[in-house]
């Protein structure tokens, strides 16, 4: 199984041609600034001093007040060299720069003596950033390397206010993921199309509070991953690891195979960096191969083509009884990046990130017939050119042109006419055999999705004065989004000589019920203006963003007769969806109380247009022609491409304090007012029978407090801790919940209840220890309160209590990492996930007991009790080696 070979070949060929044409590239997207003031020993300003960022072409001269400013500095740690005739030269080592922020470095120069010598000092990154105007976490490559994580998402989920991808109580799909400053979200579901290995990350910014006007199409947060660049000297690295799930018997767990598989998880990664034959051009290339077998193994007792007689309870297994992973993921991924600085004042960057993976979902029902499951195949590539043009020392222009392409398939066989569908038929089982396990047939799931999105983003940055930096720009996108069912498989029956005969029927295009894959061409764009004002006594970041969206589609003009199927009623006709525009103001203020403490306030409007896959889902209103009394549930919820953008207004206020150079803390309280979320409304027709469709009716609010503590050095140890208390409430947790409540006879009226992910208490702690000169150990501890659920007293209609009025049990997970340096650039490492083999961590519970382990109705719940997927994955141990040559 794989995505279409021609499409993949075209994309890879285009990527290679662009790479050769570009012949290079530099950092595209996010950069930072170094600024400060240089004084002499008497505290007087030193004019005309030279400040150079060592190893780059960046630098500046001080003005008459001793002030200097260096723009467009890539994230990382640098040495800063300061020289002036009559003064000792000074080098400041380890000056850390992060994206979209200013690193201040004020120094005093000593006058030259007869025994003049260069003075070298080492900069220390403060434990808290006093000039920060909102909640933001910046992790450097060294920070990430010390964590027991593998990919970008692992890093994100450790941050304050983040619960399983939900930022500060928002729904999923409300986060903007960027690589080097440009979105890599899929317009289909507003989720990232790339997975980035930790070894490629130079810096990760996680903004969970308010964010600048530069960022849009997000209501809850922004994740910006800045990739490493090539180096001037050749360097390489390689890593290999193996591992598996290691756990004792878990009592009532039921697994087809409890054997330990020490090579069930494999990871191989290689990177190289260095100069190219082209002048002033360096490269970075990396490739990764990973194999992940889930801990639940199936026994191939049956084949999909087996013929069993359920009525007579006769089973005819023909499988080989081999133990195979029930779920798995096989992935290839890689990065190619070129950086060119051959032309004065011009930087070019080309980069390509690709990924291909084949996976199979762990579906417990197929534990004796694993070959009957559908397989998911996904190919993605995001690539393009970035250009940075400087105009003097105070102004530069960024321009990025990227293509985000993803293709996803989910089916057992690509061809809907594949004869194996006829030979096996649909998946079948009986509750009287192994709790309803599937013992014959194939999963008839068939789904295809493709997005081809070209994104153009540009910004102009100017340091108009020492205190003010202005940034303005635009972003446009015109994705082509395809998704749907590539051929429907339906069992139909007919009577032949008085005998009912079932046969498998294919529907490729039979509207309105059986539609083919549909194609949509929405258009979106934005312009923004941002001012960053930095004074000794206050920092202000103010911005304004104007966003544009056109679904480029049609809706019926009369929703009471959308299919023109009601005799005598006014006729409806297709009318264009309206263009949506929204203005979003943003403001952040940081006020230093003294040299060690500051308060900040932030406010902003954040808007997001719903995912294309949601607004267009089931959006063919011709199905209303089939509507009869009582049929509203059968036609489901109709889509609506004419919805408005969803809106969040967020406020936060915080206090931060640096107790000393190594210890700091901060406290932030926040409130989010969420409006115009997608929900369901019921539309009356002229025949008096309503139907349901999506519209902007859902709402919610979130209130919370975060506390962060960072202790850089505690002897050989360092500790960071963050705690979040939050209350996330709304009228529904997903757009279809109101419809589900109504069809179940429950109260469908909007009311505030806890969201499904309303996790009131979250505590994350990271600790590291330099146990020996060549041994580092780190641990991540996550302690969380239970998420809500709806309790029941007895089975049957009306037995439920208030929605989400009870809480699941508390959970704790501990992950460990240890690395020993062996010399000659080699090291060995150990990673342990879920070190104490925690069974339950916010998974499924029985609503009648609130426990994941037992039910009051055990006879009815035997199948659920036997299903181990309701528990958290057991202890996972990985061991590996890493070797480097040169700088990597």
Tab-separated table of C-alpha atoms in Angstrom, residues 416 444-446 486-492 504-508:
chain	number	residue	atom	x	y	z
A	416	UNK	CA	-12.881	-0.821	-5.023
A	444	UNK	CA	-15.007	-1.735	4.506
A	445	UNK	CA	-13.588	1.651	5.530
A	446	UNK	CA	-12.628	3.617	2.418
A	486	UNK	CA	-13.295	6.510	-3.381
A	487	UNK	CA	-15.998	3.926	-4.064
A	488	UNK	CA	-18.639	2.788	-1.583
A	489	UNK	CA	-19.070	-0.861	-0.605
A	490	UNK	CA	-22.644	-1.734	0.357
A	491	UNK	CA	-24.379	-5.068	0.906
A	492	UNK	CA	-27.746	-5.160	-0.850
A	504	UNK	CA	-21.798	-6.737	-2.570
A	505	UNK	CA	-22.621	-3.600	-4.552
A	506	UNK	CA	-20.228	-0.810	-5.534
A	507	UNK	CA	-21.331	2.804	-5.796
A	508	UNK	CA	-18.803	5.148	-7.377
